C-alpha positions in Angstrom: 0.0 0.0 0.0 1.3 3.5 -0.9 1.8 6.0 1.8 1.3 9.8 1.5 3.9 12.1 3.1 3.2 15.7 3.7 6.3 17.5 2.5 6.0 20.7 4.4 3.3 21.7 6.8 1.5 24.9 6.2 2.3 25.1 2.5 0.5 25.4 -0.8 1.3 24.7 -4.4 0.4 27.1 -7.2 0.1 25.2 -10.4 0.9 27.7 -13.2 0.7 27.6 -16.9 3.0 29.8 -19.0 1.2 32.2 -21.3 2.3 32.4 -25.0 4.3 35.4 -25.8 4.3 37.6 -28.9 7.3 35.7 -30.3 5.1 32.5 -30.5 2.3 34.3 -32.4 4.6 35.7 -35.1 6.9 33.3 -36.8 10.5 34.6 -36.9 11.5 36.1 -40.3 14.5 34.6 -42.1 16.5 37.8 -41.7 16.3 38.0 -37.9 18.2 35.6 -35.7 16.1 33.4 -33.4 15.7 34.7 -29.9 16.7 32.5 -27.0 14.1 32.2 -24.3 15.5 33.4 -21.0 14.8 30.9 -18.1 13.6 32.3 -14.9 14.2 30.9 -11.5 11.4 29.9 -9.1 12.4 32.6 -6.7 12.0 35.2 -9.5 8.5 33.9 -10.3 7.7 34.0 -6.5 9.0 37.6 -6.2 7.0 38.7 -9.3 3.9 37.0 -7.8 4.3 39.0 -4.6 5.0 42.2 -6.4 2.0 41.9 -8.7 -0.3 41.2 -5.8 1.1 43.8 -3.4 -0.8 46.3 -5.5 -4.0 45.2 -3.7 -3.6 48.0 -1.2 -7.3 48.0 -0.5 -7.1 44.3 0.6 -5.1 44.5 3.8 -5.5 40.8 4.6 -3.9 39.9 1.2 -1.1 42.5 1.6 -0.3 41.1 5.1 -0.4 37.5 3.8 2.0 38.4 1.0 4.5 39.8 3.4 4.4 36.7 5.6 4.7 33.9 3.0 8.0 32.3 1.9 9.4 30.7 -1.2 9.6 26.9 -0.7 10.4 25.5 -4.1 9.9 25.4 -7.8 8.9 22.1 -9.5 9.1 21.3 -13.2 9.0 25.0 -14.1 5.3 25.3 -13.4 4.6 24.5 -9.8 5.4 27.2 -7.2 5.6 26.0 -3.6 4.8 28.5 -0.9 5.0 28.2 2.8 3.5 30.3 5.6 1.0 30.4 8.4 -2.3 28.7 7.7 -4.3 31.9 8.1 -2.1 33.6 5.4 -2.4 30.6 3.0 -6.1 30.7 3.4 -6.1 34.3 2.3 -4.3 33.3 -0.9 -6.8 30.5 -1.5 -9.7 32.9 -0.9 -8.2 35.4 -3.3 -7.9 32.8 -6.0 -11.4 31.6 -5.5 -12.7 35.2 -5.7 -10.4 35.9 -8.7 -8.6 38.8 -7.0 -5.3 36.9 -6.8 -3.1 37.7 -9.8 -0.7 35.3 -11.4 3.0 36.2 -11.9 3.8 38.0 -15.1 3.8 35.6 -18.0 1.8 32.9 -16.2 -1.8 32.0 -15.4 -2.8 30.2 -12.1 -4.5 26.9 -12.9 -4.9 25.6 -9.4 -4.0 26.2 -5.8 -3.8 23.3 -3.4 -1.7 21.4 -0.9 0.9 18.9 -2.0 1.8 15.4 -0.8 4.5 13.0 -1.9 3.3 9.5 -2.7 5.9 7.0 -1.3 6.0 3.8 -3.4 5.7 0.4 -1.7 8.7 -1.9 -1.5 7.8 -3.8 -4.7 7.9 -0.7 -6.9 10.8 1.1 -8.3 12.3 3.5 -5.8 13.9 5.9 -8.4 11.1 8.4 -8.4 8.3 9.8 -6.3 4.9 11.1 -7.3 3.7 14.4 -6.0 -0.1 14.9 -5.6 -1.7 18.3 -5.6 -4.8 18.2 -3.4 -7.6 20.6 -2.5 
């Protein structure tokens, strides 16, 4: 039987999807050299997420929550892991439900939830773990 392990208490996962840029809409002409996509780190995405949402000056609970949350990790370039007190994480969840929480620049928020690691039983291959995003 598989066991589920909570990776970090008081944490949430923001599942993001990257938005298509202008470069993807217009094919590059033969005269211009192709542009290399610049990779961003998870912490840069987290910092942008906080900066974009700090503009909610009328929502004091969200502003406070954003000052109290911490960057926990960045998985597969589309899952942002955030840690903080449960009350602040609930403010983020409520903001997403009410569509007042904004995604980092260049991304869209697909889902917000907790995350667990599914530990394989002894008969399975131990080279990888599955991460479940839960409500």
